Coordinates of C-alpha atoms and ligand atoms in Angstrom, one line a residue:
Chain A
X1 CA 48.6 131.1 3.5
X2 CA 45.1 132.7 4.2
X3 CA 42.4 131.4 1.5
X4 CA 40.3 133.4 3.9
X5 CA 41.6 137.1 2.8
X6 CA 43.0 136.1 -0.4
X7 CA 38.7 135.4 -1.2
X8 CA 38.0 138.5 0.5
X9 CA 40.6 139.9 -1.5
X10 CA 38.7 138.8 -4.7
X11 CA 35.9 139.7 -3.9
X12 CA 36.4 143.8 -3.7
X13 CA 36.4 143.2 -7.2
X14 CA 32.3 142.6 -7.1
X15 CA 29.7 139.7 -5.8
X16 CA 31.3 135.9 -7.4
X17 CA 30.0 132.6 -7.0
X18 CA 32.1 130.2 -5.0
X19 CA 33.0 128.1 -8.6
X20 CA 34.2 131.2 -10.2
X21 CA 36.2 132.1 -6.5
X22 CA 37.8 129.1 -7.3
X23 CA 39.0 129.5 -10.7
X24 CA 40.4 133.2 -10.1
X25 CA 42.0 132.1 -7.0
X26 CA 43.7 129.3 -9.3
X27 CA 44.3 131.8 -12.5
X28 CA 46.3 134.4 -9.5
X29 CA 48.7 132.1 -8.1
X30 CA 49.6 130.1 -11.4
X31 CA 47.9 126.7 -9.8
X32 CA 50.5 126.4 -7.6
X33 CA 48.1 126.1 -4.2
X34 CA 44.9 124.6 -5.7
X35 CA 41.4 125.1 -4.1
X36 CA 38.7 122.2 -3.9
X37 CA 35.0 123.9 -4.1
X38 CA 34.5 122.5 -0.6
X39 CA 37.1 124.7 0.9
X40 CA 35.6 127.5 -0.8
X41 CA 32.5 127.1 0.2
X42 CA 33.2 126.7 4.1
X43 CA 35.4 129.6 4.3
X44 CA 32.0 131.4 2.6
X45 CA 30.1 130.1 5.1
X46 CA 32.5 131.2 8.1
X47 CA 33.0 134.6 6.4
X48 CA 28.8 134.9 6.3
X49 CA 28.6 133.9 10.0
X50 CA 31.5 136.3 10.7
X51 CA 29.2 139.2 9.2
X52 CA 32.4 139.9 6.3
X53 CA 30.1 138.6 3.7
X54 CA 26.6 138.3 2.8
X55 CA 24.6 136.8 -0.2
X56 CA 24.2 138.7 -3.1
X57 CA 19.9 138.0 -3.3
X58 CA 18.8 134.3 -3.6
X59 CA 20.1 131.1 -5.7
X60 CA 20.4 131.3 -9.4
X61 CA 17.8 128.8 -11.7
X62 CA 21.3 126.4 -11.2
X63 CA 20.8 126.5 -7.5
X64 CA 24.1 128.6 -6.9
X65 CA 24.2 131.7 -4.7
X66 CA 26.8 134.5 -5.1
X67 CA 28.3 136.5 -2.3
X68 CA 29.7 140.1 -1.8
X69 CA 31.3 141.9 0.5
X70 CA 29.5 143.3 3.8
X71 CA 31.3 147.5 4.5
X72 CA 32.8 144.9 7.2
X73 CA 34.1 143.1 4.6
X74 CA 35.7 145.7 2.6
X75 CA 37.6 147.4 6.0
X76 CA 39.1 144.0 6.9
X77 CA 40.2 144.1 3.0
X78 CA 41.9 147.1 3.1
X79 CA 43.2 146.4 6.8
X80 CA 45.0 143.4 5.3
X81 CA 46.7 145.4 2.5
X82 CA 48.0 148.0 4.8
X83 CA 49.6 145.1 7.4
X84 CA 52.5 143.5 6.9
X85 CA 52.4 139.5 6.7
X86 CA 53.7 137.6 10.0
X87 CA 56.7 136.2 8.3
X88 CA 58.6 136.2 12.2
X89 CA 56.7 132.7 13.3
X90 CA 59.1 130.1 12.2
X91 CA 57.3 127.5 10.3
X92 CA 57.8 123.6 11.6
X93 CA 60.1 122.5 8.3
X94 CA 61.1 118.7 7.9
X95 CA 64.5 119.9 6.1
X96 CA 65.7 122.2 9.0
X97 CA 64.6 119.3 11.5
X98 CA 66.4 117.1 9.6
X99 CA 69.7 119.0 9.8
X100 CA 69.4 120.1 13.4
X101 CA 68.9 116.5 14.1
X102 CA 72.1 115.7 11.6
X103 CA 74.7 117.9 13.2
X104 CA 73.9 116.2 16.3
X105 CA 74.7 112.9 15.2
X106 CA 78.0 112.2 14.9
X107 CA 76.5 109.1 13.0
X108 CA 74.9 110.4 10.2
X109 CA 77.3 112.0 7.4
X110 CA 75.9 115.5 7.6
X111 CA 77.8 116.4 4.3
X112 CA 76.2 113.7 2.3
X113 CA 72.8 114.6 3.6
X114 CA 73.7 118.2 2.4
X115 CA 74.7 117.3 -1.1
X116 CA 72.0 115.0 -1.9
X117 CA 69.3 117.9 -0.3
X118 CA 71.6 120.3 -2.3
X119 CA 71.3 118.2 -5.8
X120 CA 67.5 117.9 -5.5
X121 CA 67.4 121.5 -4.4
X122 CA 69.1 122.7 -7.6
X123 CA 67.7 120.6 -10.5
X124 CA 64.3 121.9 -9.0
X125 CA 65.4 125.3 -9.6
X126 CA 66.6 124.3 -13.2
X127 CA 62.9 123.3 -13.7
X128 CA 61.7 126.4 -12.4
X129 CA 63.9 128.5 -14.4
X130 CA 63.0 126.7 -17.5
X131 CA 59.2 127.7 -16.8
X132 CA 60.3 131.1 -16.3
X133 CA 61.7 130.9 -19.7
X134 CA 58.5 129.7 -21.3
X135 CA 56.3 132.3 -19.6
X136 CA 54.6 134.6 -21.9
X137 CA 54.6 137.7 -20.1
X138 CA 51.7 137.1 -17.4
X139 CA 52.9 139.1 -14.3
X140 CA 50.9 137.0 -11.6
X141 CA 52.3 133.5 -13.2
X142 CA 55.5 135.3 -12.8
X143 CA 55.6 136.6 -9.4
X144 CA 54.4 133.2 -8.0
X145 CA 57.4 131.5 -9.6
X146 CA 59.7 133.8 -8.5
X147 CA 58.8 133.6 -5.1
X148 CA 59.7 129.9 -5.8
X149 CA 62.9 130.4 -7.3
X150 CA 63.8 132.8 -4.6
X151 CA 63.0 130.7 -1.8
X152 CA 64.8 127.5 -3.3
X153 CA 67.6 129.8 -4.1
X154 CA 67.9 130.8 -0.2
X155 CA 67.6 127.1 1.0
X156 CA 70.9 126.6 -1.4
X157 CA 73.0 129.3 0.3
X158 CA 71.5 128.6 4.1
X159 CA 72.5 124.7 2.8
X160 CA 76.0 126.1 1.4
X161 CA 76.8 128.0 4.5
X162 CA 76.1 124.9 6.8
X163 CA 78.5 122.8 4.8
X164 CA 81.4 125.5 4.9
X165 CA 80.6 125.5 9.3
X166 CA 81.2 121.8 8.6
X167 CA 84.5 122.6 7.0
X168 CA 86.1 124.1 9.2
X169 CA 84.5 122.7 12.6
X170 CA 87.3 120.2 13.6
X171 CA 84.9 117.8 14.4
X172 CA 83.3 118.0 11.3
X173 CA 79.5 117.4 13.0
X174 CA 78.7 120.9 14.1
X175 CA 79.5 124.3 13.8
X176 CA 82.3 126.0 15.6
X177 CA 81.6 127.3 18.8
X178 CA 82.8 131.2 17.8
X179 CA 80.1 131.3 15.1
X180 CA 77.6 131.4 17.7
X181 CA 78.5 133.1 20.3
X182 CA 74.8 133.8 21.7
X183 CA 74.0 129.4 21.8
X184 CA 77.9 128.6 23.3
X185 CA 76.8 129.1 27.0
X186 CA 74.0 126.3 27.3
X187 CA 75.1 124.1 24.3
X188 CA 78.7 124.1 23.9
X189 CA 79.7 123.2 27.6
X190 CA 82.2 120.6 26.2
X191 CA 84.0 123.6 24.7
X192 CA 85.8 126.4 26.1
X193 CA 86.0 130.0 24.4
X194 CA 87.4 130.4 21.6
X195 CA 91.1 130.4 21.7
X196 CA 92.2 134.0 20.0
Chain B
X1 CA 75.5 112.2 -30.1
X2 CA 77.8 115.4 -31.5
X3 CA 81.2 116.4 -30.8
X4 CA 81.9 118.3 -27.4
X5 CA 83.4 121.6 -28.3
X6 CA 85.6 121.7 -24.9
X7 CA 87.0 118.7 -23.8
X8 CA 89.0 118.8 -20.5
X9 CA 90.8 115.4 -19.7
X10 CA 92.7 115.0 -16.0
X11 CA 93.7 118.8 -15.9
X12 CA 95.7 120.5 -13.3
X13 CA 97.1 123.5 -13.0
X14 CA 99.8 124.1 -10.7
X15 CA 100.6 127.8 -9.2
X16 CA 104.2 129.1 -8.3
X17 CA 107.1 126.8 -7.6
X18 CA 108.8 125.2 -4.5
X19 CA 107.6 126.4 -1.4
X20 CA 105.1 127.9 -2.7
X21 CA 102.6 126.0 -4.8
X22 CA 99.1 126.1 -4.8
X23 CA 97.5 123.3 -7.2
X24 CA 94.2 125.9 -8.4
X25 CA 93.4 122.8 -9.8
X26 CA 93.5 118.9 -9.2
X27 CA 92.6 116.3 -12.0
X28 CA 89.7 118.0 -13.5
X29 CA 87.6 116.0 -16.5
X30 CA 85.1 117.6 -18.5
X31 CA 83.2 117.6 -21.2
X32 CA 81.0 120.7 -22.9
X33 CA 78.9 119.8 -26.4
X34 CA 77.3 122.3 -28.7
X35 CA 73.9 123.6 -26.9
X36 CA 74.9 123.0 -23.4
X37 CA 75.6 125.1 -20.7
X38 CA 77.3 124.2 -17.5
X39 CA 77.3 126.1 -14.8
X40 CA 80.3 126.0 -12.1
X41 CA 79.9 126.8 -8.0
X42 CA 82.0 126.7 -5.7
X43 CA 83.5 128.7 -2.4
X44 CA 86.1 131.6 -3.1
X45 CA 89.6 129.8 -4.1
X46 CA 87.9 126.7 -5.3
X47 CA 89.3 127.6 -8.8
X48 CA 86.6 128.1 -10.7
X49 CA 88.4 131.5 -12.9
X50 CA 91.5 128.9 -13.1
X51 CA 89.3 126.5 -14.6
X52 CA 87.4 129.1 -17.0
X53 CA 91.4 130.2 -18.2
X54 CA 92.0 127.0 -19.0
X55 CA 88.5 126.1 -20.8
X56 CA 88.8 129.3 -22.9
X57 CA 92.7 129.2 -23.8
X58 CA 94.3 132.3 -21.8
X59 CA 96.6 129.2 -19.7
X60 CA 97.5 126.5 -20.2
X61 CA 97.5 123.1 -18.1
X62 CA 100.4 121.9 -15.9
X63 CA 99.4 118.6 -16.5
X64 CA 96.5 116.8 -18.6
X65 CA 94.8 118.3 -21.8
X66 CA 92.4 120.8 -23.2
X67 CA 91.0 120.6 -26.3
X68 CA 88.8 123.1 -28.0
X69 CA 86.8 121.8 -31.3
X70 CA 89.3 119.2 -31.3
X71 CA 92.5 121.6 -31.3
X72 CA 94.4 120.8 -27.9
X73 CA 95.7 124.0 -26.2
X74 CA 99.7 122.5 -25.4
X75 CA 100.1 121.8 -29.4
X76 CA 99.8 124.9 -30.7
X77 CA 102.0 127.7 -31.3
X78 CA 101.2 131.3 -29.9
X79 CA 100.4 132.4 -32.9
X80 CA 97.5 129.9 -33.6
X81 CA 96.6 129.9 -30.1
X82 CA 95.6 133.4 -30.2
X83 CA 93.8 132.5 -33.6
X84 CA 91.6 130.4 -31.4
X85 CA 90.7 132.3 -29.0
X86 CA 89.9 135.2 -31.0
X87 CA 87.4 133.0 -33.2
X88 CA 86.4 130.3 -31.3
X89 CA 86.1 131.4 -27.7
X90 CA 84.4 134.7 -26.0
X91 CA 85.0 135.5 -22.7
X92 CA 83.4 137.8 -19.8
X93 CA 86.1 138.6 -17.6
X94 CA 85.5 138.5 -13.4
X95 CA 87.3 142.1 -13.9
X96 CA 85.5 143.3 -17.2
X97 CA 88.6 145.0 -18.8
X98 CA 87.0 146.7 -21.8
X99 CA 90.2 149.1 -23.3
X100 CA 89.4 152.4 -21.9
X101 CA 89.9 154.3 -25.2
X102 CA 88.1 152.7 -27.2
X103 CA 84.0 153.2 -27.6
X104 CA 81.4 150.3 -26.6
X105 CA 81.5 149.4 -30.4
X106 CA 85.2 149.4 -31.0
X107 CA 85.6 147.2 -28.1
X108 CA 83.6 144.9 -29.2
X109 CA 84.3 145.0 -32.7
X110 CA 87.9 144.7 -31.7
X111 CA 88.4 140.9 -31.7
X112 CA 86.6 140.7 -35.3
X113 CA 88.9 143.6 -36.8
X114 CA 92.2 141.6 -35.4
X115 CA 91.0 138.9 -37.4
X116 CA 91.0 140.3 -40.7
X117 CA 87.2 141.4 -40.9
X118 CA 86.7 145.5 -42.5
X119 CA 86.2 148.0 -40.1
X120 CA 82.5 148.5 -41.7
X121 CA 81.6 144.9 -41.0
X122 CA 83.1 144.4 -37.7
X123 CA 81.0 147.6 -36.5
X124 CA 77.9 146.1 -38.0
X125 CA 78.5 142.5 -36.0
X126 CA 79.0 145.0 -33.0
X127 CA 76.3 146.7 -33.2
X128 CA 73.6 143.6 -33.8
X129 CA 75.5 142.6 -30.7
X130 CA 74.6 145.4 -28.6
X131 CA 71.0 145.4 -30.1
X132 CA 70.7 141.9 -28.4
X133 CA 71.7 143.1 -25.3
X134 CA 69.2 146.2 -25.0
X135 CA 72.4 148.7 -25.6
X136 CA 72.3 150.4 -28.9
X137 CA 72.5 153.7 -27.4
X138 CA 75.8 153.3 -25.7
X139 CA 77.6 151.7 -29.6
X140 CA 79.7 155.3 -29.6
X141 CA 80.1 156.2 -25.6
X142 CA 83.7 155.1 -23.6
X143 CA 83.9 152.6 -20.7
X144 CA 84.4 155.7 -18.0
X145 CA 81.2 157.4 -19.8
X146 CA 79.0 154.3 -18.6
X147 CA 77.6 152.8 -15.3
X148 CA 79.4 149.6 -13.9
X149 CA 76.1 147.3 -15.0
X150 CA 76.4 148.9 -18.7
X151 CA 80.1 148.6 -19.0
X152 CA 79.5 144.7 -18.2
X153 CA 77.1 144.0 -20.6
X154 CA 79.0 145.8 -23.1
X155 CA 82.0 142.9 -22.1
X156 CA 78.8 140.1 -22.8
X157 CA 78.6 141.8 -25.8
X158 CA 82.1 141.3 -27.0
X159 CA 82.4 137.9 -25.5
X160 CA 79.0 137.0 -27.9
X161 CA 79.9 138.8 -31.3
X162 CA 80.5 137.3 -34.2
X163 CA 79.9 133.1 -33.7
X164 CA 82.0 131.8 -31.3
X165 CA 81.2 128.6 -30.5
X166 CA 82.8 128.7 -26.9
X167 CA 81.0 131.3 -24.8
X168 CA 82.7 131.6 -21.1
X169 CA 81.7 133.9 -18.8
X170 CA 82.7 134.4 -15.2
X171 CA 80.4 135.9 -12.5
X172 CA 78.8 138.2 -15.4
X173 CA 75.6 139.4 -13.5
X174 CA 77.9 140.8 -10.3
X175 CA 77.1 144.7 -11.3
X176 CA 73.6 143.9 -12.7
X177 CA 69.7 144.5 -11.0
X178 CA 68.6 141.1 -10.9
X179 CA 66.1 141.6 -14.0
X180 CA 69.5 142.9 -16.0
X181 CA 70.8 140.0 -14.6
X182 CA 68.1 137.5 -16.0
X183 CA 68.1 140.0 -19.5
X184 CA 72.2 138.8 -19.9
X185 CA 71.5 134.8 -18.6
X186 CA 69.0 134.9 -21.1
X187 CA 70.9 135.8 -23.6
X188 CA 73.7 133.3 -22.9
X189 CA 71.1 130.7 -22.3
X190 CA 70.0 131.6 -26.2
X191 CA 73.5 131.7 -27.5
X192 CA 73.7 127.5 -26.6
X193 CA 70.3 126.8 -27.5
X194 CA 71.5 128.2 -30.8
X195 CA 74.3 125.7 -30.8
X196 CA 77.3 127.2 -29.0
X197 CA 79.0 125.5 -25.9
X198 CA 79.1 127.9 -22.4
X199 CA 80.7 128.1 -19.2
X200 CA 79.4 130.4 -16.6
X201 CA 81.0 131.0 -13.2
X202 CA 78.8 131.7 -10.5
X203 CA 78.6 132.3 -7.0
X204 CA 74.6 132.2 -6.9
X205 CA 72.5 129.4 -7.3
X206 CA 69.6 131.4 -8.9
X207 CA 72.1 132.1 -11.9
X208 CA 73.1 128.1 -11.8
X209 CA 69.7 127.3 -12.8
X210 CA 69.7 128.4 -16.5
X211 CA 72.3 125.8 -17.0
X212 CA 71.9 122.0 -18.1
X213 CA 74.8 121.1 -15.4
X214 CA 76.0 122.6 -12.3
X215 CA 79.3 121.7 -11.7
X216 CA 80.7 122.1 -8.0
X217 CA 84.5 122.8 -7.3
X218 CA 86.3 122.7 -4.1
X219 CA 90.1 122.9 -3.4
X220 CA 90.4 122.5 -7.5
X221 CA 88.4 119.1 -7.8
X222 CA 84.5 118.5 -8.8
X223 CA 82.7 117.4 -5.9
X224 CA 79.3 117.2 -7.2
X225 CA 77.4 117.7 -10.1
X226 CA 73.7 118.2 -10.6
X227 CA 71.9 118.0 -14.2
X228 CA 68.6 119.3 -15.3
X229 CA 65.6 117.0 -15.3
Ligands
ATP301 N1 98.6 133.5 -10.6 C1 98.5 132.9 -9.5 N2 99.5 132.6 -8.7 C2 99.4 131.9 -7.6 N3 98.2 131.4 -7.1 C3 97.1 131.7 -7.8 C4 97.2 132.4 -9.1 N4 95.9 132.5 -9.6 C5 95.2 131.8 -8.7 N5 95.9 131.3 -7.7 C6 95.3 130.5 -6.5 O1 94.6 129.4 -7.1 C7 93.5 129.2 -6.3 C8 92.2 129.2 -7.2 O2 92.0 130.5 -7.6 P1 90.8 131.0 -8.5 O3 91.0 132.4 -9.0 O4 90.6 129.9 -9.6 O5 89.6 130.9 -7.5 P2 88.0 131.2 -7.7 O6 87.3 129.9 -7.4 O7 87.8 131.8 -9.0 O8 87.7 132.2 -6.6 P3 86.8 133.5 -6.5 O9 85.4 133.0 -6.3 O10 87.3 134.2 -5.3 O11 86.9 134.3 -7.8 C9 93.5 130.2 -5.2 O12 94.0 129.6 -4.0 C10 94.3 131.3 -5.7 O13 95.0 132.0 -4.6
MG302 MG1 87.2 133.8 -9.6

């Protein structure tokens, strides 16, 4: 997640001192990701050397200095609207490490790892749906939680479709070789095609 | 702590005979009290619509018991079975089946007007029930003169009139957007906040989470269960 552009972002809206930069980045994402001051006032200070911001005139009588955005500034704005977010770099994630590392151990009981994962998994999205259910109407507040509820809902199914591989591998420990087909040649040398 | 309004003690249900018999359902224990929802997962064949039958009083066990406020499915007559289904339990059906000739209103008014209620009164529950689902403009249009997603919330409707205090409902969101969706969860989620008992039948996990429980079948048995909190 970029603090950088999301600041940027912020400030097309007009100059903002870092402590107010703070509190709207915190009011737009529901408090889900909070922002210390400090972070936001070294991403300032590398946007400033990178020419995307300047100050906004000299400290106020409380010492604090505003910022807006250099026409540098305002391009790489609009640049990052118009791109697409790299969503194809798979991010290092202890759960999927966990299972890879499960199906390869014939002594770990993959299932039960599965159904306590899967337990924890849905009473989270129980919580989150009874937020949802007590939002009043704030659009931002509820695109953040969606996103959650979305993303916990996916890690149920990919979880759900593991266990049903499970099922119906004969070995119970990892999933059968026809399912997939493109990993069988340099993984599955202990096992011949499918035979069908 | 109140009553539970379903009760389901050791059931199993049996399809078929000799060769041929599939047990939908294996030694099944449950318990539903007023407020709560539960929702039930589980792969395709798991028996989950078996187990919503049985819960709502459309079959009956092979073995074990079903009760419903306290009235226990095997003892009763036909007659006062149908009694209690038609006061005590609404259903949403996998496969809607709304009674092609009769309007959105009728349909939903029908189960009120086979009890006993007037015609005037059951279209007025009807209506109010369509009013809570966002439909009031479809109260005098046919099942083949609405869109999939409208003739299934017209079956929420009629599974919600009048106060049943046994709400089951199996995969009702399948023809909905997903913010219809929500709109009809909502709406049953309200319905046991207000007191009633429900039963919903899903396939996503999304759809799991407005419940209190989440009960997961597999080959006809509960093999996990997740609550809230
Ligand atoms: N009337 C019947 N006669 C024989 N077998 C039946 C009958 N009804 C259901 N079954 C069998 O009982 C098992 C459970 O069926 P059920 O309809 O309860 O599954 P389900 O979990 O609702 O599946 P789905 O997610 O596909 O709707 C299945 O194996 C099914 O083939
Ligand atoms: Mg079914």
């Amino acid at each position: 997640m970029s603090v950088k552009d999301s600041l940027l972002a912020l400030l097309s809206d007009g100059p903002a001192y870092g402590a107010k930069l703070r509190a709207e980045f915190d009011r737009h994402t529901g408090g889900v990701w909070p922002l210390n001051v400090g972070q936001v006032y070294t991403t300032l200070a590398r946007l400033e050397r990178d020419g995307l911001v300047v100050a906004d005139g000299g400290p106020d009588p409380e010492g604090r200095i505003a910022y807006r955005l250099t026409p540098a500034g305002h391009a790489h704005v609009a640049q990052w609207w118009a791109s697409p977010v790299d969503r194809t770099e798979p991010a290092r994630d202890e759960l999927v490490l966990k299972l890879a590392l499960a199906v390869a151990d014939p002594s770990v009981d993959t299932r039960a790892v599965i159904q306590s994962q899967r337990s924890a998994g849905m009473a989270h999205l129980q919580r989150l749906t009874r937020m949802k259910v007590g939002l009043n109407g704030s659009l931002q507040d509820a695109v953040v939680l969606e996103h959650q509820l979305y993303a916990v809902e996916a890690e149920l199914r990919w979880l759900d479709h593991v266990e049903s591989f499970l099922r119906r591998s004969p070995a119970g420990s990892r999933p059968p070789a026809e399912q997939t087909p493109k990993l069988t040649t340099d993984l599955s040398t202990d096992r011949g095609p499918t035979d069908e | 702590m109140n009553e539970p309004i379903l009760t389901m003690v050791d059931v199993t249900r049996v399809h078929g005979t000799g060769e041929v018999v599939v047990r939908a359902l294996n030694g099944v224990s449950l318990e539903i009290h007023p407020g709560e929802l539960v929702a039930v997962m589980g792969p395709s064949g798991s028996g989950k619509s078996t187990l919503l039958n049985l819960a709502g009083a459309l079959d009956l066990p092979t073995s074990g018991t079903v009760s419903i406020d306290g009235q226990v499915t095997t003892a009763l007559r036909p007659n006062e079975l149908s009694a209690l289904r038609r006061r005590r339990v609404g259903v949403v059906f996998q496969d809607l089946n709304l009674i092609p000739s009769l309007t959105a209103a009728e349909n939903i008014g029908l189960p009120l007007e086979l009890d006993g209620r007037r015609v005037s009164e059951s279209r007025r529950a009807a209506l109010g029930a369509l009013r809570d689902l966002n439909l009031d403009e479809l109260a005098d249009r046919f099942p083949d003169q609405m869109s999939g997603g409208q003739q299934q919330r017209v079956a929420i409707a009629r599974a919600l009139v009048g106060d049943r205090r046994l709400v089951l409902a199996d995969e009702p969101t399948g023809a909905l957007d997903s913010v219809t969706g929500d709109g009809v969860l909502a709406v049953l989620r309200a319905r046991c906040d207000a007191g009633a008992a429900g039963m919903l039948v899903t396939h996503e996990s999304r759809h799991a989470g407005w419940a209190d429980r989440v009960i997961y079948l597999h080959d006809g048995r509960i093999v996990d269960e997740t609550t809230a909190r």
